[in-house]
CSV table of C-alpha atoms in Angstrom, one decimal:
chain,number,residue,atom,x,y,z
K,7,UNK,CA,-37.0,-180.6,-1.7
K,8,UNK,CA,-37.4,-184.2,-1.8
K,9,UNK,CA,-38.8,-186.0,-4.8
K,10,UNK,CA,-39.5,-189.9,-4.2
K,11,UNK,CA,-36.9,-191.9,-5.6
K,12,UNK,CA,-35.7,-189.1,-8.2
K,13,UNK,CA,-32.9,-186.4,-7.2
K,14,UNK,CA,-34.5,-183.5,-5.2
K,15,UNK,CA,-36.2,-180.8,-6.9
K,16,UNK,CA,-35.2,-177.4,-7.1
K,17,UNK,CA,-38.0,-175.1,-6.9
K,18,UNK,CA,-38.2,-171.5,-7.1
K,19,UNK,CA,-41.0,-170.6,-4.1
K,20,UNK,CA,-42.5,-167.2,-2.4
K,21,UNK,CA,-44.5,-167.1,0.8
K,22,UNK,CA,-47.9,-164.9,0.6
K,23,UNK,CA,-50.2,-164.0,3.4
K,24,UNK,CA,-54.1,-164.5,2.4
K,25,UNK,CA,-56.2,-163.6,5.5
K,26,UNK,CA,-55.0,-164.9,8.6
K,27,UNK,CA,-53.6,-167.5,6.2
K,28,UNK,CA,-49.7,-168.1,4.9
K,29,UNK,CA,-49.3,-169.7,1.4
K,30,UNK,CA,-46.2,-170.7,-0.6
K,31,UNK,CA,-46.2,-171.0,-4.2
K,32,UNK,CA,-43.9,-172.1,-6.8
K,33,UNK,CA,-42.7,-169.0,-8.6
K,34,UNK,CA,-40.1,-171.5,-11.0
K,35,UNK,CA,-38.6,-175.1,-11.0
K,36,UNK,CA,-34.8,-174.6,-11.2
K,37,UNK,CA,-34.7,-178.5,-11.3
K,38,UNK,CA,-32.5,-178.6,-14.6
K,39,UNK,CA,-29.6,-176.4,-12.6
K,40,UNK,CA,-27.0,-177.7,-10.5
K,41,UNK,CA,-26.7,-176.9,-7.3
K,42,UNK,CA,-24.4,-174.9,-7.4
K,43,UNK,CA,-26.3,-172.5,-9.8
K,44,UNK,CA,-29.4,-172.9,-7.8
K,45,UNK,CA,-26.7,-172.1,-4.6
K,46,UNK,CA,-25.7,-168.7,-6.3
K,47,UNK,CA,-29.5,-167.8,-7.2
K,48,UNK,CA,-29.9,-168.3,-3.6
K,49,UNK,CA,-27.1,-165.9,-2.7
K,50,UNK,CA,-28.4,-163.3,-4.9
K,51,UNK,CA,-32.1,-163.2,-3.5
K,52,UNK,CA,-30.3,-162.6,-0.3
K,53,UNK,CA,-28.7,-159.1,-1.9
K,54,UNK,CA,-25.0,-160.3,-2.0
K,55,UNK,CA,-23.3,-159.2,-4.8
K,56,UNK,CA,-21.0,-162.0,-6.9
K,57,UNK,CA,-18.0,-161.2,-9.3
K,58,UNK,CA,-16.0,-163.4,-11.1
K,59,UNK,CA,-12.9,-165.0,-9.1
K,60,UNK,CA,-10.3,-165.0,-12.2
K,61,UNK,CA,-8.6,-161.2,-12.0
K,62,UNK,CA,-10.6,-160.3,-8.8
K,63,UNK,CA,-7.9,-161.4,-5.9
K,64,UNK,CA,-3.8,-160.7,-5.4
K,65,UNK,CA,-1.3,-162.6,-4.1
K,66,UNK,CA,0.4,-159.9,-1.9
K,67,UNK,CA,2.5,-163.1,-0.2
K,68,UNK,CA,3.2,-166.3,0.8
K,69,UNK,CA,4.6,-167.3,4.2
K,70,UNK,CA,5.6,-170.9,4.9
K,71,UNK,CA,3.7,-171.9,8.0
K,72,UNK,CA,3.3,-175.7,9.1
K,73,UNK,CA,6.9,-175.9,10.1
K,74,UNK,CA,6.1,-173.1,12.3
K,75,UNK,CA,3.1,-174.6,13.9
K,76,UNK,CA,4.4,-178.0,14.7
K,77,UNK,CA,7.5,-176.1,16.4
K,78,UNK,CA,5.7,-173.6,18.0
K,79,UNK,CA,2.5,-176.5,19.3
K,80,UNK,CA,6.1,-178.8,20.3
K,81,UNK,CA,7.0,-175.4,23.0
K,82,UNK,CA,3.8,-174.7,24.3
K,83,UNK,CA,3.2,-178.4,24.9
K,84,UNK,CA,6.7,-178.4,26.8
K,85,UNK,CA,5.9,-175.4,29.0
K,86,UNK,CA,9.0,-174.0,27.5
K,87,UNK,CA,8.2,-170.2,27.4
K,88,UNK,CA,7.1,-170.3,31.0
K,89,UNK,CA,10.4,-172.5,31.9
K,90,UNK,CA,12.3,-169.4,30.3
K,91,UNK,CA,10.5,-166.8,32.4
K,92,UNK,CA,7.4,-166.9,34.0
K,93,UNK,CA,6.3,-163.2,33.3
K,94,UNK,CA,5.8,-162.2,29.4
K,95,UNK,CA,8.4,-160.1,27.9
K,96,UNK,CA,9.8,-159.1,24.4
K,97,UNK,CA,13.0,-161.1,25.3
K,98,UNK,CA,11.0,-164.0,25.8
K,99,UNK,CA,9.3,-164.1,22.8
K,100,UNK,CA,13.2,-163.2,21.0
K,101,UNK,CA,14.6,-165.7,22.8
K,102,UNK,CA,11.7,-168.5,21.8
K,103,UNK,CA,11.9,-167.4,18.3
K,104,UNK,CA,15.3,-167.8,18.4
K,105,UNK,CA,14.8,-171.0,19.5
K,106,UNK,CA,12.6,-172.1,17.5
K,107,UNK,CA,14.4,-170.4,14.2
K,108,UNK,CA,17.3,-172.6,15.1
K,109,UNK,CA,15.0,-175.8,14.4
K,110,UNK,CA,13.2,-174.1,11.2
K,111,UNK,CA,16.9,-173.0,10.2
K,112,UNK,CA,19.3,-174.6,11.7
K,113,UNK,CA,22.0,-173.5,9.4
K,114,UNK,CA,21.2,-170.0,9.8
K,115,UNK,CA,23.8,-167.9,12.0
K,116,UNK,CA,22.3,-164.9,14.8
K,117,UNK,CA,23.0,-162.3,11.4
K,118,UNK,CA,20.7,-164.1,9.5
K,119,UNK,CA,18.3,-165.9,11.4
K,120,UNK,CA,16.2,-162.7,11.2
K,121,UNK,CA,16.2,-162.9,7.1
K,122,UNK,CA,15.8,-166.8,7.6
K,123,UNK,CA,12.5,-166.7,9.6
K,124,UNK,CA,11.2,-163.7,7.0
K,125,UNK,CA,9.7,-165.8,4.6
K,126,UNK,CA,7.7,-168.0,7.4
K,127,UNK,CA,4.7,-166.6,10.2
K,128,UNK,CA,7.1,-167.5,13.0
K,129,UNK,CA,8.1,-163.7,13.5
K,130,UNK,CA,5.0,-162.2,13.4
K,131,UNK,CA,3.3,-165.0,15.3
K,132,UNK,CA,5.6,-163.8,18.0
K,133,UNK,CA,5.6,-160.5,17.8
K,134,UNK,CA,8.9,-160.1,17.0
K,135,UNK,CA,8.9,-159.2,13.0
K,136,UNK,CA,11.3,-156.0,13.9
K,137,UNK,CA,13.8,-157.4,15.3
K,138,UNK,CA,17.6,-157.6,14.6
K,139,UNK,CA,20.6,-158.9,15.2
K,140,UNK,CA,21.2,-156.3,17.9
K,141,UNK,CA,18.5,-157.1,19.6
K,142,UNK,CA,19.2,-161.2,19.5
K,143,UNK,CA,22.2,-160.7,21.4
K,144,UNK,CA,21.0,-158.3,24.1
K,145,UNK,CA,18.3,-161.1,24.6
K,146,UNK,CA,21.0,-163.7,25.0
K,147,UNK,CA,22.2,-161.3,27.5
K,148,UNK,CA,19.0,-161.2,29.4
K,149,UNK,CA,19.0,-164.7,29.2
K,150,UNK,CA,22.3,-165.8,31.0
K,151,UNK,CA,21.3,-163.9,33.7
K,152,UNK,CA,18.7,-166.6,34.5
K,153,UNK,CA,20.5,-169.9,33.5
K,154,UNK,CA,20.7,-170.9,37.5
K,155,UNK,CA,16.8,-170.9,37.4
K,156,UNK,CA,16.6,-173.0,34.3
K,157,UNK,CA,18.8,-175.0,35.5
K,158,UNK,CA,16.6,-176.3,38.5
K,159,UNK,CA,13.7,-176.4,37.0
K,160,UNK,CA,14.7,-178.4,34.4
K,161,UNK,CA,16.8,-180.5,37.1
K,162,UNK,CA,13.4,-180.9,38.8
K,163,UNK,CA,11.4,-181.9,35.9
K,164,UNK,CA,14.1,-184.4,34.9
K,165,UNK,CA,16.5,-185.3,37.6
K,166,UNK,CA,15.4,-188.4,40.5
K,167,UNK,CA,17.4,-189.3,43.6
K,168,UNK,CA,19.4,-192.1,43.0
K,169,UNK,CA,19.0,-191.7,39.2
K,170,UNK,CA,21.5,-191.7,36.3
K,171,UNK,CA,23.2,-188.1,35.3
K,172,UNK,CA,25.2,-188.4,32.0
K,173,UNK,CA,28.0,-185.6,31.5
K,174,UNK,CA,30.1,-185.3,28.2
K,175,UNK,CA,32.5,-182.7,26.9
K,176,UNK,CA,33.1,-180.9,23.0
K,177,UNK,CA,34.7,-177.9,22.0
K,178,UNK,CA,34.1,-175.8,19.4
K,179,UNK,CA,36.4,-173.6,17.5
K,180,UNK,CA,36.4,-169.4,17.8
K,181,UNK,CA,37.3,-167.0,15.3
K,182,UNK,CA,38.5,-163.3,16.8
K,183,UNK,CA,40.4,-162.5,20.0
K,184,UNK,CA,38.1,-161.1,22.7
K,185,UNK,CA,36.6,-164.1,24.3
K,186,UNK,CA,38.2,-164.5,28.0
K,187,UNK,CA,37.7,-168.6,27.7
K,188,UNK,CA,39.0,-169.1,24.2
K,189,UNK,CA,42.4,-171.1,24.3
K,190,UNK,CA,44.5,-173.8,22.3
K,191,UNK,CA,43.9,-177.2,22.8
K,192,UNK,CA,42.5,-180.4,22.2
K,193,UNK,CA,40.1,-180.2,18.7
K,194,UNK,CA,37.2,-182.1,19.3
K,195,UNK,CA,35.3,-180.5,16.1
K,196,UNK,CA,38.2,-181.5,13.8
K,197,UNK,CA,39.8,-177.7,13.4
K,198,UNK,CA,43.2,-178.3,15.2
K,199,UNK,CA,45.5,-174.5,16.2
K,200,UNK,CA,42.6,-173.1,16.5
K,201,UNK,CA,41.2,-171.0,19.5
K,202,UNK,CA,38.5,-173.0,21.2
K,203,UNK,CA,36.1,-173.2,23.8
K,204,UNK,CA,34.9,-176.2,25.8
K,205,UNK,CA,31.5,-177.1,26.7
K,206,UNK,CA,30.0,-179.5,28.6
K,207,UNK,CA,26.3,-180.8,28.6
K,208,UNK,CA,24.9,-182.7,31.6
K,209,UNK,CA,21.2,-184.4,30.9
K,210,UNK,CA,19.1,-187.3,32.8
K,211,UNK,CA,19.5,-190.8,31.7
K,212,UNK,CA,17.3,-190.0,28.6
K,213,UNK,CA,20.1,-187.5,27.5
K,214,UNK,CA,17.4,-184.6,27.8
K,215,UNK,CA,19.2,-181.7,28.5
K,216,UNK,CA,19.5,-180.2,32.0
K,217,UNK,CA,22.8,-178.1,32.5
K,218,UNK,CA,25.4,-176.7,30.4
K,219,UNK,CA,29.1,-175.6,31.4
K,220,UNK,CA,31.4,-173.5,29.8
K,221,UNK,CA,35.2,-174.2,29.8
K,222,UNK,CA,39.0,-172.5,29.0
K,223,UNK,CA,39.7,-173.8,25.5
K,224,UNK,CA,42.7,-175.8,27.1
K,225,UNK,CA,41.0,-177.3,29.8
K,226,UNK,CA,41.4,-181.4,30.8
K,227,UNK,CA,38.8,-183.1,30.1
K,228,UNK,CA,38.9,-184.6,34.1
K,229,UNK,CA,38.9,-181.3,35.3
K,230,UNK,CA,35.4,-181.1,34.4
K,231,UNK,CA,33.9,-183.6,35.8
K,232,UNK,CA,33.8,-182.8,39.6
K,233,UNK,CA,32.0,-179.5,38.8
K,234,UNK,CA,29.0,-181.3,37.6
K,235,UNK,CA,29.0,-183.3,40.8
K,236,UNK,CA,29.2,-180.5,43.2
K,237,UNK,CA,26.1,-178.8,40.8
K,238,UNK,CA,24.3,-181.8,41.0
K,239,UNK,CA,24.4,-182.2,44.5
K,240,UNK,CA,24.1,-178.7,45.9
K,241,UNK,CA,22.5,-176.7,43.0
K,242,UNK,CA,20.4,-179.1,42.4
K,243,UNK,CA,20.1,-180.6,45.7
K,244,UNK,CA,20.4,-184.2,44.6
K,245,UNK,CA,22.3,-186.2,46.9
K,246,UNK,CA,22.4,-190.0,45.4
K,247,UNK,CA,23.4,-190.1,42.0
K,248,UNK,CA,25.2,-192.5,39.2
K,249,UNK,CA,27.8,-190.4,37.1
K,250,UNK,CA,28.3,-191.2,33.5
K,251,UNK,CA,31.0,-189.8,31.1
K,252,UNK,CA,31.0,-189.1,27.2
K,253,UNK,CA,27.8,-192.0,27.4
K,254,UNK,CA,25.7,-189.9,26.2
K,255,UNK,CA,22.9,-191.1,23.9
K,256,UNK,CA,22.2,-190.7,20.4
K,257,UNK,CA,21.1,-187.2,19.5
K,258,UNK,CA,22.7,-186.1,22.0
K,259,UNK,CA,26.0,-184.0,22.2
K,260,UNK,CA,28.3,-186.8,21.7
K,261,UNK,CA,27.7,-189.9,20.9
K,262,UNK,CA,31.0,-192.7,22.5
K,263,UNK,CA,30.7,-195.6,24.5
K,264,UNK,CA,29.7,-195.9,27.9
K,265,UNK,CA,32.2,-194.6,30.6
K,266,UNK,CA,34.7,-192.1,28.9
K,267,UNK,CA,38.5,-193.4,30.1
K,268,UNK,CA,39.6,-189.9,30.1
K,269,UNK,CA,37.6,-188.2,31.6
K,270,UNK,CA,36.8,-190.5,34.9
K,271,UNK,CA,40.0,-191.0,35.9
K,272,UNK,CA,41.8,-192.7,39.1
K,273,UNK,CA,42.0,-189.0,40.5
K,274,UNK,CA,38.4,-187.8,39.8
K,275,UNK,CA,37.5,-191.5,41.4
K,276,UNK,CA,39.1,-191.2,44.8
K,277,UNK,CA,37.6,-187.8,44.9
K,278,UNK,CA,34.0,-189.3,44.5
K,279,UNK,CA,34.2,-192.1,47.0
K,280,UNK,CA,34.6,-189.2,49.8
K,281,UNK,CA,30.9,-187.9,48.3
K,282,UNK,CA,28.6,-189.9,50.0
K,283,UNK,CA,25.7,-191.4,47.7
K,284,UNK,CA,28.0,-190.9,44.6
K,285,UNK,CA,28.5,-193.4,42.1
K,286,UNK,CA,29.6,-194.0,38.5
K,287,UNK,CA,30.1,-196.1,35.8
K,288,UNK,CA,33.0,-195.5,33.9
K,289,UNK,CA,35.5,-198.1,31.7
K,290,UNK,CA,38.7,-199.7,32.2
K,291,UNK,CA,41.4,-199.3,29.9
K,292,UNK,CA,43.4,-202.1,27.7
K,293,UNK,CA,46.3,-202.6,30.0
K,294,UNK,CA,44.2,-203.0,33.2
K,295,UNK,CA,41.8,-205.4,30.7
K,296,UNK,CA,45.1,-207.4,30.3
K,297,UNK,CA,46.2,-207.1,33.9
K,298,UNK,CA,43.1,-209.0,34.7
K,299,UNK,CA,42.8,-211.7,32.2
K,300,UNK,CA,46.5,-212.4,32.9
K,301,UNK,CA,45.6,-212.7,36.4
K,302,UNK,CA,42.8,-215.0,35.7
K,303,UNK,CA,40.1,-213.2,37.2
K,304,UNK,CA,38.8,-212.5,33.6
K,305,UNK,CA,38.7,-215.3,31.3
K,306,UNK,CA,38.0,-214.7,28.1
K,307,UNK,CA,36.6,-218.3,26.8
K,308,UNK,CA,33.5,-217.6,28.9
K,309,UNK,CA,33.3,-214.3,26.7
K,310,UNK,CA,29.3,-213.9,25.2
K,311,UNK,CA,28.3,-212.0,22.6
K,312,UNK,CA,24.7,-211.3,24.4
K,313,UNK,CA,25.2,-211.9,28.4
K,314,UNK,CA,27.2,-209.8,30.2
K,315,UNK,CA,29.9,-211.2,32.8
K,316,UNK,CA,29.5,-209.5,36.2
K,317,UNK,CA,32.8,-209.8,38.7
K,318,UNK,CA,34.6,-208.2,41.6
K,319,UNK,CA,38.6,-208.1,41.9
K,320,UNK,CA,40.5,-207.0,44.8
K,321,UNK,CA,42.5,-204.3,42.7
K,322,UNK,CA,39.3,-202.8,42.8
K,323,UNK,CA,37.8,-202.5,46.0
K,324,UNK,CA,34.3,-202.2,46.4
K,325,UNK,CA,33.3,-201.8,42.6
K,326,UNK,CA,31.6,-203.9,40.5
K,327,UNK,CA,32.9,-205.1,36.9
K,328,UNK,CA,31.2,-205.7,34.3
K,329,UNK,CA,32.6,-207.2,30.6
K,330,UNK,CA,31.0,-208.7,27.5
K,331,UNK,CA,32.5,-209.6,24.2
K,332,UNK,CA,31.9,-207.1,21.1
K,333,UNK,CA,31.9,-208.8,17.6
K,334,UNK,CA,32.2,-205.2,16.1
K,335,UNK,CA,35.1,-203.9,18.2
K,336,UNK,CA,37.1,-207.0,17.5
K,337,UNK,CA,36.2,-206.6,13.6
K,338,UNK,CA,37.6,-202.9,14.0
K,339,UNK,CA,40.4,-203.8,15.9
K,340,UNK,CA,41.2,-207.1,13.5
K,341,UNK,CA,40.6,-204.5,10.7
K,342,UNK,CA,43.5,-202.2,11.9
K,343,UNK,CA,45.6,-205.2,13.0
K,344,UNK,CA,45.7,-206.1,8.9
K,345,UNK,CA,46.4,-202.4,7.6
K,346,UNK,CA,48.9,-202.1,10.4
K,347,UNK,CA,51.0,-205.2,8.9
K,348,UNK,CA,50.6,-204.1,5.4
K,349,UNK,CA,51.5,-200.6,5.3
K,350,UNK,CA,54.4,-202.1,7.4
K,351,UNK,CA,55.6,-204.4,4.3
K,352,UNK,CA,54.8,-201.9,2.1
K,353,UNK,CA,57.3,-199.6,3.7
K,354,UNK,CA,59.8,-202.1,4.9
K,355,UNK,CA,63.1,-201.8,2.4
K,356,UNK,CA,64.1,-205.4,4.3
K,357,UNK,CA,62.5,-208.8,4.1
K,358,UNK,CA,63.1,-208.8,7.7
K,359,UNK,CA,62.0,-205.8,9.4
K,360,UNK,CA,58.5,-206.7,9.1
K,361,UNK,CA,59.0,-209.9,11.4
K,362,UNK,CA,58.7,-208.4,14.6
K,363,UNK,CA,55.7,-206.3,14.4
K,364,UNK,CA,53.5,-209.1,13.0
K,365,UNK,CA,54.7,-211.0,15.7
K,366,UNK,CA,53.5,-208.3,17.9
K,367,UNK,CA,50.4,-208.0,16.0
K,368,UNK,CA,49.8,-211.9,16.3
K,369,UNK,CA,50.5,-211.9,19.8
K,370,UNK,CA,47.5,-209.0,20.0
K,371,UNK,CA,45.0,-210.9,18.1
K,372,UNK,CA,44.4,-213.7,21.3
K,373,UNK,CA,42.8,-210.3,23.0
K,374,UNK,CA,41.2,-208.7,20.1
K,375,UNK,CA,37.9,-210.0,20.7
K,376,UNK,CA,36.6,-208.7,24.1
K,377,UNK,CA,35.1,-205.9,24.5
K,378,UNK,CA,36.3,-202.6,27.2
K,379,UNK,CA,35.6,-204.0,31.2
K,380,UNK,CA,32.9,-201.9,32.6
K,381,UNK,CA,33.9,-200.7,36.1
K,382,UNK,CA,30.8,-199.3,38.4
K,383,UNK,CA,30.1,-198.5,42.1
């Protein structure tokens, strides 16, 4: 109770009934407790019984859980259960824990992801503390059967008329012999002889992720590319759209420059200017760079390190080309210009067998700083 200007008093008080009367008197001033002494007197007047912490609890366990909840509040927030399926299911929840495992664990492989979420609440949270690896893989079964359906609604969510669409390609190596796709070829994960599969990832301009394509190990990386077209425009049912090759952004699958050379090539082009409302950006390669400069339609001593040259050509026919110069890339390319002519007089047994390649490599350096030509429709 309050006490002027000195710290409250504690008292000790009962209430008693005199007549039609109610009185309260001071049984004892517990002023000289603390509070929290006067706080467990309190408790005890109330009939709760108090024991001694130290010896009276067990730690059965301890399960990591913060992770879990900024993963989980990250899902919920993206509507990414409901995207999966709209109806509740056990292989929803598997495949949203598998999910979500992969971000918790991302080293962890579909054997042990189930011991990887074990020590963390993300299992039982779920509802999916029994499960194993069995039952991962028969819910990655359940869920290819509704990629199409993903598919466009994440293409709704993300994808605009007229809008960008960026496409790139990797591979990834396979160990065993079963897999139909699995096939030698070009080792874009650095594991060359190896069977491989190829995978595509098309997102919006963001490089969120919309569609993913599966490939033969040994397929071209052009061959690709019309697919995604023909998806975006009838599966999707986007009819105006800008293509972009292996551009896509950091984070994403790959990261190159804009407009992949391989991939959008002179074939895949001609093909897209019959597709109405179909555009792209891709880049021009060296000897068409050179083509151009020696023609005089590019000159490189109006190069800019921070503008961007905009200019049309006739071997080009209703495109648009774009160029600026890129201190780095000539730095790389100046770089490999002086290992080039050393290893070469390193490993030249005469005086004058190094002469003609460093005249080459002289000739080269009067093009070394632009950067690639941009070509767009």
């Amino acid at each position: 109770m309050p006490n002027r200007g000195s710290k409250p008093a504690i008292l000790l008080r009962e209430s008693i009934r005199e007549g039609k009367r109610i009185r309260k008197r001071t049984i004892a001033n517990l002023s000289a407790l603390t509070l929290e002494q006067a706080e467990d007197i309190r408790r005890v007047l109330k009939g709760e019984r108090l024991a001694p912490i130290d010896g009276s609890l067990e730690c059965i366990r301890s399960q990591h859980h913060g992770h879990v909840e900024a993963v989980r509040t990250a899902i919920r927030r993206l509507g990414f259960e409901v995207l999966i399926d709209g109806k509740p299911s056990r292989e929803r929840d598997l495949v949203a824990a598998m999910v979500a495992g992969r971000i918790i664990a991302p080293e962890a492989s579909k054997l042990g992801l189930t011991q990887a979420w074990a020590g963390t609440t993300l299992a039982e949270d779920l509802g999916v503390a029994d499960a194993h690896e069995d039952g991962l893989y028969a819910a990655m079964d359940w869920l290819i059967e509704r990629q199409d359906r993903i598919e466009k609604r994440l293409a709704r969510r993300h994808l605009t008329e007229g809008g960008l669409v960026l496409f790139d390609l990797t591979s990834s190596s396979f160990e065993g012999a079963a897999c139909p796709l699995a096939r030698l070829g070009y080792s874009r994960d650095g594991k060359p002889g190896t069977l491989q599969v190829n995978y595509g990832l098309l997102t919006d301009a963001r490089g969120c992720p919309v569609a993913v394509s599966v490939f033969e190990g040994n397929t071209a990386d052009p061959k690709t590319l019309l697919p995604q077209v023909e998806k975006v425009r009838e599966s999707f049912g986007i009819a105006s759209l800008v293509l972009i090759s292996g551009a896509l952004p950091h984070g994403a699958l790959l990261e190159r420059r804009v407009g992949d050379r391989g991939m959008i090539s002179n074939v895949q082009i001609e093909a897209m200017r019959k597709l109405e409302g179909t555009g792209w950006i891709t880049a021009l390669k060296s000897g068409a760079i050179a083509k151009l400069a020696g023609a005089g339609q590019l000159q490189l001593d109006l190069f800019d390190e921070g503008n961007l040259i905009s200019f049309t050509s006739g071997d080009y026919p209703g495109e648009r080309l774009v160029a600026c110069r890129n201190p780095e890339l000539a730095k790389l390319r100046a770089a490999k210009r002086k290992d080039l002519i050393a290893a070469t007089m390193r490993s030249s047994s005469a005086p004058c067998g190094s002469a003609p390649v460093m005249a080459r490599a002289s000739e080269g350096c009067s093009h070394g700083g632009g950067g690639p030509a941009r070509r767009a429709r």
